[in-house]
Structure formats: C-alpha cells, structure tokens
XYZ file of C-alpha atoms in Angstrom:
709
model
C 36.035 199.017 7.745
C 39.737 198.709 8.038
C 40.031 201.139 4.865
C 37.592 203.397 6.431
C 39.563 203.658 9.689
C 42.888 203.924 7.868
C 41.275 207.018 6.200
C 40.188 208.475 9.470
C 43.755 208.024 10.832
C 45.062 209.963 7.910
C 42.586 212.531 8.218
C 43.381 212.959 11.780
C 47.294 212.906 10.653
C 46.525 215.729 8.118
C 44.738 217.781 11.008
C 47.374 217.310 13.406
C 50.311 218.534 10.915
C 51.688 215.081 9.787
C 53.865 214.170 12.909
C 53.683 210.551 12.185
C 54.668 208.880 9.044
C 52.119 208.848 6.267
C 50.485 205.711 5.168
C 52.464 203.691 2.601
C 49.896 203.685 -0.197
C 48.307 207.276 0.447
C 51.058 209.603 -0.098
C 51.267 213.051 1.771
C 50.400 214.952 -1.194
C 47.387 213.043 -2.019
C 46.046 213.507 1.514
C 46.400 217.295 0.727
C 44.205 216.927 -2.265
C 41.841 214.732 -0.780
C 40.789 216.963 2.251
C 41.436 220.535 0.085
C 38.698 223.029 0.512
C 37.944 226.388 -0.897
C 40.103 229.265 0.443
C 39.465 233.083 0.659
C 35.571 232.832 -0.598
C 35.065 236.543 -0.021
C 38.031 237.549 -2.142
C 36.741 235.255 -4.677
C 33.477 236.808 -4.820
C 34.811 240.419 -4.645
C 37.367 239.708 -7.737
C 34.448 238.082 -9.693
C 32.305 241.356 -9.121
C 35.404 243.632 -10.115
C 35.663 241.660 -13.384
C 32.296 241.979 -14.276
C 32.226 245.495 -13.435
C 35.170 245.697 -15.868
C 33.659 244.408 -18.602
C 30.752 246.896 -17.987
C 33.576 249.973 -18.392
C 34.849 248.250 -21.301
C 31.107 248.053 -22.758
C 30.489 251.508 -22.045
C 34.140 252.907 -23.446
C 33.500 250.826 -26.497
C 29.934 252.465 -27.093
C 31.099 256.276 -26.357
C 34.905 256.134 -27.465
C 35.896 256.411 -31.244
C 39.596 255.950 -31.794
C 39.696 257.976 -34.933
C 40.263 260.872 -32.884
C 43.986 259.863 -32.080
C 44.464 258.833 -35.552
C 43.118 261.254 -37.871
C 43.277 265.342 -38.044
C 40.081 267.081 -36.990
C 38.921 269.983 -39.107
C 37.288 273.066 -37.708
C 33.837 271.708 -38.051
C 34.900 268.684 -36.038
C 35.152 266.314 -38.924
C 37.948 263.553 -39.545
C 40.079 263.997 -42.415
C 39.701 261.277 -44.819
C 36.575 259.477 -43.093
C 32.684 259.337 -43.378
C 31.528 262.962 -44.140
C 34.755 263.954 -45.801
C 36.955 261.765 -48.073
C 39.496 264.437 -48.253
C 42.616 263.006 -46.136
C 44.698 266.137 -45.471
C 44.422 269.290 -43.172
C 45.011 272.503 -44.487
C 45.527 275.720 -42.196
C 44.055 278.945 -43.789
C 46.803 280.969 -41.957
C 49.734 279.065 -40.695
C 51.540 282.205 -39.159
C 48.553 282.412 -36.676
C 49.943 279.127 -35.317
C 52.815 281.016 -33.958
C 50.540 282.397 -31.165
C 51.588 281.154 -27.659
C 47.867 280.102 -27.155
C 48.817 277.336 -29.511
C 51.045 275.863 -26.606
C 48.109 275.939 -24.010
C 45.439 275.005 -26.265
C 47.084 272.646 -28.632
C 45.106 274.256 -31.393
C 45.832 277.103 -34.170
C 43.381 280.239 -33.941
C 42.839 279.466 -37.765
C 40.129 278.070 -39.850
C 41.041 274.456 -40.740
C 39.663 272.422 -43.410
C 40.098 268.856 -45.226
C 41.664 268.802 -48.603
C 42.331 266.434 -51.376
C 45.987 267.274 -51.698
C 48.342 270.354 -50.403
C 48.686 273.743 -52.478
C 51.560 273.254 -54.682
C 52.102 277.108 -55.616
C 51.954 280.749 -54.508
C 48.896 282.370 -55.029
C 46.873 285.127 -53.705
C 42.690 285.092 -53.525
C 43.215 288.829 -55.189
C 45.323 287.590 -58.261
C 43.422 284.330 -58.407
C 39.931 286.092 -58.696
C 41.268 287.592 -62.078
C 41.717 284.461 -63.679
C 39.019 281.717 -63.757
C 41.585 278.921 -64.342
C 43.351 280.066 -61.017
C 40.092 280.592 -59.142
C 38.687 277.296 -59.823
C 42.110 275.731 -58.362
C 41.907 278.191 -55.577
C 38.220 277.356 -54.839
C 39.394 273.797 -53.721
C 40.826 275.468 -50.732
C 37.870 277.205 -49.764
C 34.915 276.319 -47.657
C 32.096 274.494 -49.208
C 29.302 276.720 -50.830
C 31.570 279.628 -51.500
C 29.873 281.887 -54.583
C 32.070 284.190 -56.641
C 31.233 287.333 -54.670
C 33.551 290.311 -54.044
C 36.887 289.437 -52.608
C 36.694 291.705 -49.536
C 33.421 289.783 -48.660
C 34.969 286.283 -48.991
C 37.830 287.580 -46.795
C 35.314 289.150 -44.224
C 33.398 286.051 -43.942
C 36.480 283.840 -43.873
C 35.388 281.641 -46.740
C 38.782 281.443 -48.281
C 42.439 282.028 -47.128
C 43.939 285.191 -48.214
C 47.064 283.314 -49.857
C 48.485 279.986 -50.628
C 51.923 278.987 -50.278
C 53.594 275.531 -51.610
C 53.214 272.946 -48.801
C 53.818 269.485 -48.505
C 51.868 266.727 -46.212
C 53.317 265.702 -42.855
C 51.403 263.491 -40.471
C 48.249 264.167 -42.593
C 48.711 268.042 -42.360
C 49.891 270.533 -44.785
C 52.635 272.673 -43.801
C 54.839 275.178 -45.919
C 57.415 273.466 -48.226
C 60.491 275.219 -46.207
C 64.061 275.013 -47.342
C 67.492 276.850 -47.125
C 69.495 278.061 -50.000
C 72.774 280.080 -49.048
C 71.743 279.911 -45.469
C 68.638 281.636 -46.161
C 65.126 280.360 -45.277
C 62.938 279.628 -48.538
C 59.507 278.431 -49.152
C 58.940 277.096 -52.669
C 62.480 278.190 -53.704
C 61.797 281.899 -52.868
C 62.637 283.949 -50.041
C 59.631 286.204 -49.919
C 56.022 285.694 -50.411
C 52.819 287.909 -50.874
C 50.707 287.691 -47.702
C 47.262 288.275 -49.545
C 47.114 291.776 -48.177
C 49.550 293.326 -50.427
C 52.319 292.918 -48.177
C 55.741 290.974 -49.014
C 56.762 288.704 -45.931
C 59.929 286.990 -45.489
C 59.716 283.101 -45.638
C 61.267 282.811 -42.321
C 58.072 284.379 -40.660
C 56.690 280.944 -41.330
C 58.980 279.057 -39.328
C 57.448 279.973 -35.958
C 54.116 279.058 -36.948
C 55.241 275.669 -38.274
C 57.095 275.062 -34.972
C 54.048 275.848 -32.957
C 51.494 273.943 -35.212
C 53.827 270.778 -34.584
C 54.374 271.046 -30.967
C 51.821 268.397 -30.245
C 52.846 266.109 -33.045
C 56.571 266.140 -32.878
C 56.575 263.116 -30.856
C 54.224 261.697 -33.249
C 56.799 262.073 -36.032
C 58.991 259.861 -33.810
C 56.420 257.283 -33.242
C 55.415 257.247 -37.077
C 59.057 256.583 -38.213
C 59.315 253.740 -35.425
C 56.228 252.425 -36.869
C 57.577 252.376 -40.015
C 60.695 250.904 -38.911
C 58.650 248.066 -37.432
C 56.848 247.531 -40.679
C 59.977 247.186 -42.401
C 61.619 244.869 -39.814
C 58.690 242.881 -38.237
C 59.570 239.498 -39.947
C 63.280 239.940 -39.075
C 62.234 240.811 -35.287
C 60.055 237.640 -35.258
C 63.072 235.449 -36.439
C 65.287 237.122 -33.783
C 62.361 235.984 -31.337
C 62.379 232.591 -32.690
C 65.791 232.105 -32.194
C 65.685 233.191 -28.799
C 62.956 230.755 -28.111
C 64.999 227.870 -29.497
C 68.037 228.860 -27.738
C 66.266 229.072 -24.348
C 64.591 225.598 -25.244
C 67.871 224.091 -26.075
C 69.462 225.199 -23.149
C 66.838 223.851 -20.928
C 66.799 220.652 -22.406
C 70.692 220.605 -22.283
C 70.260 221.208 -18.754
C 68.299 218.391 -18.097
C 70.789 216.215 -19.152
C 74.107 217.982 -18.724
C 73.211 220.321 -15.864
C 76.841 220.681 -14.309
C 78.596 221.241 -17.853
C 75.991 223.330 -19.013
C 76.249 225.829 -16.117
C 79.968 226.183 -16.147
C 79.882 226.770 -20.145
C 77.152 229.303 -19.252
C 79.426 231.055 -16.795
C 82.174 231.054 -19.139
C 80.074 232.420 -22.357
C 78.496 235.249 -20.109
C 82.088 236.431 -19.134
C 83.272 236.031 -22.700
C 80.054 238.062 -24.175
C 80.439 240.717 -21.778
C 84.217 240.976 -22.556
C 83.642 241.150 -26.111
C 81.123 244.008 -25.371
C 83.819 246.075 -23.452
C 86.321 245.443 -26.246
C 83.890 246.572 -28.927
C 82.864 249.710 -27.065
C 86.655 250.704 -26.678
C 86.996 250.219 -30.420
C 84.209 252.542 -31.051
C 85.542 255.089 -28.425
C 89.051 254.883 -30.210
C 87.513 255.156 -33.622
C 85.943 258.526 -32.814
C 89.248 260.271 -31.618
C 89.603 263.357 -33.751
C 86.524 263.055 -35.489
C 84.621 266.453 -35.722
C 81.653 266.718 -32.948
C 82.733 263.518 -31.330
C 83.965 265.256 -28.122
C 80.575 266.626 -27.326
C 79.303 265.768 -24.035
C 75.805 264.253 -23.656
C 74.942 267.127 -21.355
C 75.550 269.592 -24.092
C 73.796 267.357 -26.833
C 70.576 267.200 -24.644
C 67.980 264.978 -25.945
C 67.651 264.131 -29.514
C 64.872 262.334 -31.473
C 67.404 260.482 -33.577
C 69.292 258.304 -31.210
C 71.851 257.208 -33.735
C 73.261 260.948 -32.747
C 74.515 259.528 -29.451
C 76.529 256.667 -30.993
C 78.641 259.754 -32.696
C 79.716 260.661 -29.419
C 82.893 259.385 -27.575
C 81.172 259.423 -24.324
C 78.292 257.356 -25.096
C 80.649 254.648 -25.639
C 82.862 255.449 -22.737
C 79.785 255.022 -20.554
C 78.899 251.937 -22.123
C 82.218 250.339 -21.538
C 82.658 251.311 -17.959
C 79.116 249.904 -17.219
C 80.071 246.637 -18.895
C 83.335 246.538 -17.194
C 81.576 246.977 -13.642
C 79.069 244.132 -14.518
C 81.996 242.054 -15.356
C 83.915 242.708 -12.089
C 80.844 241.955 -10.287
C 80.290 238.863 -11.845
C 83.916 237.623 -11.663
C 83.888 238.364 -7.846
C 80.864 236.669 -7.097
C 81.913 233.609 -8.810
C 85.328 233.718 -7.030
C 83.698 234.058 -3.495
C 80.683 231.554 -4.179
C 82.809 228.922 -5.821
C 82.019 226.353 -3.227
C 78.354 227.470 -2.986
C 78.182 227.009 -6.898
C 78.837 223.344 -6.710
C 75.811 222.778 -4.183
C 73.469 225.168 -6.540
C 74.473 223.104 -9.403
C 73.572 220.032 -7.575
C 70.151 221.555 -6.792
C 69.672 222.595 -10.345
C 70.363 218.757 -11.378
C 67.423 217.792 -9.082
C 65.085 220.382 -10.438
C 65.898 219.103 -13.931
C 65.099 215.664 -12.778
C 61.736 216.851 -11.745
C 61.135 218.982 -14.818
C 62.151 215.767 -16.715
C 58.965 214.223 -15.115
C 56.559 217.076 -15.820
C 58.030 218.194 -19.190
C 54.883 219.982 -20.080
C 55.876 222.654 -17.321
C 58.353 224.248 -20.153
C 55.489 225.238 -22.201
C 53.220 226.305 -19.607
C 54.734 230.189 -19.591
C 53.237 230.047 -23.229
C 49.718 229.551 -21.747
C 50.498 232.405 -19.085
C 51.882 234.525 -21.977
C 48.605 234.246 -23.809
C 46.763 234.944 -20.789
C 48.725 237.966 -20.338
C 48.340 239.239 -23.771
C 44.729 239.053 -23.570
C 44.766 241.144 -20.527
C 47.041 243.783 -21.786
C 44.964 243.980 -25.218
C 41.834 244.181 -23.239
C 43.231 247.096 -21.079
C 44.947 248.966 -24.239
C 41.609 248.876 -26.199
C 39.495 250.122 -23.393
C 42.152 252.930 -22.247
C 42.123 254.173 -26.109
C 38.371 254.075 -26.061
C 38.147 255.703 -22.624
C 40.477 258.569 -23.752
C 38.645 259.020 -27.005
C 34.884 259.015 -25.571
C 35.092 263.053 -25.240
C 32.975 265.378 -27.572
C 33.981 267.943 -29.656
C 34.404 271.420 -27.798
C 34.256 274.682 -30.145
C 35.498 277.837 -28.984
C 35.588 281.522 -30.159
C 38.839 282.526 -31.696
C 39.330 286.049 -32.960
C 42.138 288.817 -33.957
C 40.647 291.840 -32.272
C 39.988 292.262 -28.299
C 36.573 290.430 -27.463
C 35.182 289.606 -23.856
C 34.120 286.379 -25.388
C 37.334 285.059 -26.788
C 38.212 281.468 -25.912
C 34.924 281.022 -24.690
C 32.754 277.789 -25.893
C 30.462 278.236 -28.585
C 28.011 276.336 -31.234
C 29.092 276.239 -34.756
C 25.532 275.736 -35.808
C 24.877 279.349 -34.953
C 28.123 280.734 -35.491
C 26.517 283.624 -37.342
C 25.295 285.013 -33.952
C 28.550 285.567 -32.583
C 29.100 288.893 -30.548
C 32.263 289.850 -32.343
C 32.557 290.783 -35.741
C 35.787 288.873 -36.684
C 35.146 285.819 -34.525
C 34.988 282.273 -35.378
C 33.616 279.348 -33.835
C 36.571 276.689 -34.449
C 36.952 273.164 -33.171
C 39.246 273.345 -29.980
C 39.528 270.042 -28.446
C 37.677 267.099 -27.375
C 35.892 267.245 -23.863
C 32.587 267.133 -22.277
C 30.313 268.207 -19.195
C 27.985 265.192 -18.776
C 28.223 262.972 -15.782
C 30.041 260.385 -17.599
C 32.917 262.911 -18.906
C 33.253 264.101 -15.303
C 33.923 260.669 -14.084
C 36.060 259.686 -16.978
C 39.405 260.015 -15.206
C 37.937 257.679 -12.707
C 37.186 255.332 -15.210
C 40.689 255.378 -16.176
C 42.061 254.675 -12.872
C 39.791 251.820 -12.755
C 41.094 250.565 -15.957
C 44.570 250.430 -14.676
C 43.793 249.121 -11.303
C 41.927 246.390 -12.959
C 44.477 245.871 -15.457
C 47.184 245.286 -12.748
C 45.059 243.172 -10.578
C 44.200 241.018 -13.559
C 48.028 240.673 -14.501
C 49.091 239.931 -11.233
C 46.462 237.302 -11.126
C 47.458 235.380 -14.361
C 51.182 235.601 -12.873
C 50.065 234.307 -9.468
C 48.171 231.381 -11.222
C 51.117 230.351 -13.105
C 53.139 230.169 -9.957
C 50.694 228.244 -8.011
C 50.176 225.754 -10.971
C 53.806 225.249 -11.357
C 54.289 224.673 -7.554
C 51.414 222.329 -7.290
C 53.094 220.245 -10.179
C 56.465 220.112 -8.641
C 55.204 219.731 -4.984
C 53.498 216.401 -6.240
C 56.729 215.342 -7.586
C 58.765 215.932 -4.197
C 55.917 214.506 -1.930
C 55.610 211.349 -4.043
C 57.173 208.700 -2.028
C 58.015 206.488 -4.972
C 58.957 208.695 -7.822
C 57.369 208.959 -10.168
C 54.846 206.248 -9.690
C 53.037 208.106 -6.907
C 52.751 211.399 -8.980
C 49.494 212.257 -10.795
C 49.098 211.371 -14.504
C 48.901 214.839 -15.750
C 50.765 217.078 -12.750
C 50.356 220.455 -14.729
C 46.563 219.927 -15.663
C 45.643 218.408 -12.225
C 47.580 221.431 -10.537
C 45.687 224.219 -12.641
C 42.437 222.489 -11.966
C 42.988 222.526 -8.192
C 44.180 226.074 -8.203
C 41.096 227.367 -10.279
C 38.649 225.293 -8.404
C 39.780 225.737 -4.655
C 42.205 228.605 -4.558
C 40.803 231.539 -6.904
C 40.245 233.439 -3.825
C 43.552 232.983 -2.418
C 45.245 234.263 -5.703
C 43.012 237.127 -5.845
C 43.904 238.076 -2.442
C 47.420 237.971 -3.000
C 47.230 239.864 -6.447
C 44.989 242.378 -4.708
C 47.466 243.197 -2.074
C 50.481 243.534 -4.903
C 48.149 245.743 -7.154
C 47.229 247.958 -4.457
C 50.931 248.737 -3.746
C 51.708 249.338 -7.634
C 48.800 251.676 -7.991
C 50.202 253.791 -5.076
C 53.563 253.534 -6.942
C 51.960 254.917 -10.314
C 50.201 257.682 -8.026
C 53.460 258.662 -6.578
C 55.029 258.680 -10.023
C 52.445 260.921 -11.297
C 52.805 263.504 -8.279
C 56.852 263.292 -8.795
C 55.928 264.332 -12.308
C 53.707 267.177 -11.395
C 56.222 268.434 -8.753
C 59.386 268.440 -11.058
C 58.871 272.184 -11.595
C 58.516 272.920 -7.657
C 60.987 274.535 -5.451
C 59.690 272.649 -2.412
C 62.765 270.312 -1.642
C 61.194 268.924 1.447
C 58.314 267.770 -0.576
C 60.776 266.423 -3.072
C 62.571 264.469 -0.557
C 59.587 262.980 1.195
C 58.277 261.816 -2.157
C 61.442 260.268 -3.049
C 61.725 258.431 0.431
C 58.209 257.221 -0.339
C 58.862 255.931 -3.908
C 61.917 253.996 -2.574
C 59.879 252.467 0.600
C 57.118 251.486 -1.742
C 59.435 250.114 -4.304
C 61.095 247.965 -1.349
C 57.471 246.919 -0.327
C 56.567 245.615 -3.586
C 59.605 243.530 -3.826
C 59.171 242.153 -0.387
C 55.233 241.327 -1.327
C 56.303 239.624 -4.454
C 58.845 237.452 -2.568
C 56.035 236.628 0.203
C 53.338 236.014 -2.429
C 55.420 233.524 -4.321
C 56.364 231.540 -1.387
C 52.790 231.838 -0.024
C 51.307 230.259 -3.262
C 53.654 227.263 -3.072
C 52.536 226.571 0.451
C 48.679 226.855 -0.511
C 49.495 224.644 -3.439
C 51.058 221.780 -0.893
C 48.654 222.405 2.182
C 45.642 223.893 0.683
C 45.414 226.486 3.125
C 44.173 230.149 2.896
C 46.542 233.153 1.736
C 47.354 234.932 5.266
C 48.195 231.198 6.963
C 50.236 230.098 4.077
C 52.062 233.314 3.949
C 52.876 233.128 7.791
C 53.858 229.463 7.553
C 56.085 230.224 4.423
C 57.635 233.321 6.073
C 58.776 231.653 9.411
C 60.099 228.593 7.523
C 62.121 230.931 5.582
C 63.312 232.917 8.573
C 64.117 229.246 10.387
C 66.275 228.550 7.286
C 67.717 231.687 6.483
C 71.304 230.596 5.917
C 70.121 227.916 3.703
C 67.996 230.572 1.784
C 71.151 232.604 1.034
C 73.319 230.017 0.410
C 71.247 227.511 -1.908
C 68.237 229.529 -3.232
C 69.763 232.735 -4.120
C 72.957 231.154 -5.393
C 70.849 229.207 -7.901
C 68.717 232.370 -8.938
C 72.038 233.834 -9.764
C 72.763 231.047 -12.081
C 69.700 230.968 -13.594
C 70.029 234.773 -14.344
C 73.397 234.426 -15.963
C 71.628 231.931 -18.159
C 69.018 234.616 -19.280
C 71.682 237.153 -19.628
C 73.702 234.727 -21.822
C 70.683 234.414 -24.344
C 70.140 237.986 -24.579
C 73.358 238.676 -25.043
C 74.005 236.204 -27.805
C 70.765 237.169 -29.391
C 71.564 240.921 -28.960
C 74.855 240.860 -30.425
C 73.505 239.216 -33.478
C 70.709 241.638 -33.806
C 73.334 244.645 -33.560
C 75.572 243.341 -36.298
C 72.503 242.724 -38.618
C 70.392 245.644 -38.295
C 73.194 248.177 -38.128
C 74.796 246.836 -41.234
C 78.222 246.458 -39.754
C 78.578 243.055 -41.317
C 78.625 243.226 -45.274
C 77.301 239.866 -45.694
C 74.135 241.514 -44.201
C 74.354 244.885 -45.996
C 71.744 243.662 -48.794
C 69.752 241.672 -46.684
C 69.162 244.023 -43.562
C 66.165 246.523 -44.208
C 66.510 250.209 -44.298
C 65.479 251.945 -41.031
C 65.024 255.381 -39.574
C 66.229 253.906 -36.206
C 68.276 250.627 -36.410
C 68.167 250.652 -32.510
C 64.365 249.777 -32.606
C 64.464 246.236 -33.842
C 67.625 245.739 -31.844
C 66.087 246.920 -28.691
C 62.669 244.933 -29.371
C 64.480 241.595 -30.062
C 66.808 242.186 -26.730
C 63.527 242.833 -24.814
C 61.667 240.237 -26.094
C 64.582 237.724 -25.955
C 64.792 238.421 -22.157
C 61.014 237.973 -21.845
C 61.060 234.822 -23.740
C 64.275 233.569 -21.644
C 62.807 234.501 -18.367
C 59.482 232.752 -19.488
C 61.522 229.438 -19.658
C 63.775 230.130 -16.919
C 61.113 231.037 -14.542
C 59.883 227.254 -14.521
C 63.218 226.324 -13.229
C 63.367 229.088 -10.700
C 59.923 227.985 -9.438
C 60.916 224.495 -9.722
C 64.048 225.391 -7.377
C 61.927 227.585 -5.077
C 59.218 224.662 -4.649
C 61.632 221.954 -4.021
C 63.791 224.300 -1.646
C 60.600 224.917 0.374
C 59.375 221.354 0.462
C 63.045 220.425 1.364
C 62.974 222.811 4.400
C 59.656 221.481 5.467
C 60.630 217.989 5.169
C 63.611 218.521 7.302
C 61.470 219.898 10.025
C 58.895 217.333 9.909
C 61.234 214.162 9.617
C 64.329 212.858 10.719
C 65.492 210.180 7.980
C 64.713 207.425 10.483
C 62.411 204.365 9.580
C 59.566 205.756 11.434
C 59.938 209.183 9.879
C 61.701 208.906 6.520
C 62.747 211.852 4.544
C 60.735 212.453 1.126
C 63.797 214.040 -0.579
C 65.888 212.065 -3.103
C 69.245 210.978 -2.489
C 70.913 213.744 -4.252
C 68.928 216.200 -2.053
C 70.271 214.163 1.060
C 73.814 214.929 -0.280
C 72.977 218.387 -1.049
C 72.171 218.692 2.526
C 75.292 216.983 3.785
C 77.357 219.363 1.719
C 75.535 222.524 2.875
C 75.703 221.530 6.512
C 79.774 220.852 6.233
C 80.236 224.108 4.614
C 78.032 225.970 7.064
C 80.039 224.584 9.962
C 83.367 225.284 8.384
C 81.939 228.980 8.070
C 80.883 229.173 11.897
C 84.266 227.581 12.899
C 86.227 230.429 10.868
C-alpha cells in the first residue's frame, strides 16, 4: 500500500511538472519512462502508409525498367549492343557525317542507320570497289544489315542495306568513331587527308570532324565519367586505406578526449593553425614556381571549363585563390580564438563533462555506424529505383530522310518500315519514351521517389539524434551516476524511440523534407530561368532560395532540440519543440557562450582530421613524394581519389564528433532545465555534477563581468 501511494505521488509529481524533489529510489528519468506513451500516432500511420507506397513504386519500377538503356548503346532496331539478341558489342554509324546535322543536338540521335558490329572498320573501302572483289566484299558485308544478298550496288544503297563507305575507326564508349589525327597541322583519318565518300567524290578528312563532335555531344560527359570510374577502379583500395586512417584518427581523438580533454583541445587548436599555415605556404610555393611558365598567367575566366581539372593547377591564379581563401580562414580562426579565449576554458570543461558521459555510454561511439548503414540502405534503394524509373520508357522510332517530307521526324513502326510514304525514308530508333498512363505519370513517380528519399534519410538521422539524446539524458538525470542509469543506455533509448516516438520522428522529418523538396524545386526553376532576361523573376527566386535555406537551418536546429525534449519527457513533437524553443530563448546567452563555442571546438577537431588525411592523400596520389612514385596508381585525374578521401574523412569525422555534439547539446538542455526546476537546496537538489556546477559559476561570473563592462 505504501509503495502504491508512493507511485501515485510520483505520478502526480510527473503530471505537475516535477515541482517537488523526486523520490530517492525512483529517479526522474525512470518516471519519464514509466509513464511514457505513444506520440503523434496519426503521423506514424501516415509514414507507414508512405513507406508501403514507396515499396510499391520500387516494385513497379523494377518490373518496367531496364538499366541497360543507360549502359549499352542502342542500334536502329532498338537492340542493345553486346546483349541478348546481338552479341556484337560496338555501335557502327553508316554515315557519321550526317551526325553534323543540328537535329542531333535537339534529338540526341544521328539521322543515319546504326547497327551493332563485332569490331570497328580498320581500312578505307567503298561499296563500289568492294563489290568487285569477293574477299573485300565478304569483309564489307560484316558492316551491312542481316540478310543482305549480292544484288546490284545501286539497289543495296537505295534500300540502305550497306554503308556507302568505310573509314578507319576506333571504339570509344562502345561506339565506332573515325580515327582522326593530325599531321603537319592537317586533319587526317587513317593517315590520309582525303577519302572517297562512296559516290565518287573525294572529301577532306576535316569534314568528319563536325559529325564526330555532334555524335559525341551526349557522351562527352560520359567520357569524363568513364575516366573517373577507371580512376576509382585503380585506386579504390588506397581510398579505403585513407578512410580507415581517418576512422582510426577520429576514434583515437575521441578516446584521448575522454582522458585528456583539456590537453587535446589545445593540441587540436595548434595543429589546425599549423596545417592551414602549411597550406598557405604550399600554395605560395606553387604560385611562385609557375612564374614565367608559358600559359601560367592565363586567367580562370579565359580558360573556361575544362574536363581535365589538372589544367587548373597549371594556372597561377588558381594557387593565388587557394592561398587567399586559406589565409582568410586562418585569420578568422585566430581572431575567434583571441576573443573567445576565456570562454574556451568553460567550453573545455563542458567537453570534459561530455567525455565523462560518453565514458559511461561507450557504445555510443559506434552508433554512427548503425546510422550510416541505414542511410546506405536508403540511398541504395533510392538510387536503384531512380535508375529503373528513368529506364522504364519504351523505344520510340521516328522517320529520318534526306529530302523534304511532311512525315519527317514523325513516329513510325519499324515492323512496317517498307510502307513509309517517302522513298528515301528510314524508320530508325530515336529515343526512349511512351504514351501509356504509367509513362505519363513517370515524372510524378520520380518526384515521389525523391521526396520519400529525403523523408527516410531525415527519419534515420532523427532516430540517431533521439537515441543518443535518450542515452545521455539517462546519464544526466541519474541521481547516483552511473548506478541509476539503465544497463544498456543506447539499446534502451533506441527501443523507446521506435516504440513510442516513431510518429514524432516522422513528423519532424516530414517538415524538414517538405522544405528540402521546395528547395530542390527552386533550384530546378533557377536552372530553367538561367537564360531568361527577366531580372525581377531572378531576384525573387534568389530571395526565395535564401529564405528557404535559412528556414531549413532553423528547422534542423529546432528539430534537434525537440527530439532531445521528447527523449527526456516523452511528449509529442509540437509540445517538445515549443518547450525547447522557449527554454533556449530564456538561456540565449548560455547558448551563445557554452553550446556554440563548444561546437566551434568540435568543428576544429573535424577540420584537423580532414586536413591531416587530405595532405597525406595529396602527396600520395599526386606523386609529389618520390617514396610513393612507384606505389601510387596511374590516374587520369589524381584529384578524384583525393576529393573522395577528403569528403569521406569529413563524413567519418562528423559521424564520430556528432556523438560528442549530441552529448553536449543534450547535457546543455538538461542543464538549463535543471537550473529552472531546482535551486541546489536540500529540498530541490541539482542533478548536475560538481564539474557542471563549477562551469555554471564561471559562466555566471563572466556574464556579470561583461554586463558591468
């Protein structure tokens, strides 16, 4: 009976906001768990239905799509070269010079017959000359349509069964293009500057240039992508080694912070200044070394866009820009350290307290791996679904002809191509499209795929934030640390988040995803209006982009603190967001002094790890160090693995330091809540540790001093 009455008292205390001290053997956080209920149930149901619909979209896309459409070239009959139906891997153009037509830029398809071949032609030959020699004609027939019989040359050309000529070609992105070269400033093909076009006319090799340029307009970007892909195949294991080094450095740094927080922070600050200073010195040396070099004084504006990014490193202006940017960053960091030197000591003390909390919840350091795994699944599902959706169109055939014809560029059926109205017309594959209901709403399915990707990704991130917040809140609100903490804080918090607060997580991530999808649409509109002359529309669009960027940052900040309040009190999203917002507003000075200065120090830690790994990757992949010349792989663009390692290192460091950041934010919010509900007396004692009480005293002293000044 006494225990029951005690529980009724503690329940009443919970409902009235804990105005009285909690019962000794039943801590505040345990009460929150005891009386916790499901929150935002409607949004939870809506999220589950959206996920089921997302699976349905994926199944529909997988049943309709074919990724081979973006991997393999397609001949005039709509067959994939090198796949079922034809084992011939290369695409051959009957008349590459027709690709010089401006229509290629509009329809992305050459108005000439295209067929799959085993290998590209390696010699000059015309149909007229080959017809007189059986051996040459047998070779020539390998580039003709199937079923071609030895009829008259004029009939063969009139029916479009064979090309009028063959030119020496080389395969490029699975397509045969003329083997163009240059001798003494004259364009050649097959070591000759003239060729017979098959109709008795001699043509210059330069006539092929426009055709080749337009034929490759769609695949120029693919060339760069293929080179980047080759670089990845040559360097992937070295990239993995770099990422492992970044992970080990991050883990080592976090462990050292646990025991040597003060020393490690000052070492981190010093190393960041040294690394950035070395970057400035290196940029200056490169800038000075290029003085007097031919072409080094060309401006970036005159150079324009280059697919080979190493070209930019041969320009003095590039290194000057790098040097100025690094110098500005160095000056900003030094000035911040000077003006915040007193606040840094308080922030270091807060990091020490966070290190102590993480020491009791060590498995929290590896929780980002679980978040990364879930995000990888979400990204993979989105990417696969997007590919299948984009390749779920049907082949569309159009009428191509040389003479004037009213049916030109209209759709046709290749099965009845003999019934075409114009005598010189051909029914050739043009592109992938469709007129069914599914194809009409395909853009809507793509939009849904993007929106659900953002929603799921934000949900996974929110789940990680609430799980870590719940674990660290159990540390703070434990009256006797760590005896009053759960046995497995991370697993207990993860279970509570999924069992009670899936709707809250879905609600917060839905708001954020809606803002992000609006930003995506604004970027799309901005891309479409780049050529527009309406400056007013461009200005309004720019303002909207800026406003929604700020709104996204604010919602992320509000969501993060709302999840912390939900993890503590178990209330719904709106109530938690309101309570967190007003709590932070009442403690705005502390937010600026403690929380943000601590975030700045943690950002310097991430910057240090990225800088160390990035410098090592630069010297290794660029071959600047002789010891690595034989070990480093041969690459088209050495910046590809460097950039990958730098970005990957930042994500890894961010994953580990996000645990610290979440711990600091949670302890800070609990700290502010503790100050408002308790006064440190015997009746209402503080839950904060003696270290945090010391931080409070220092912070209040500095605040009063600043107010007096």
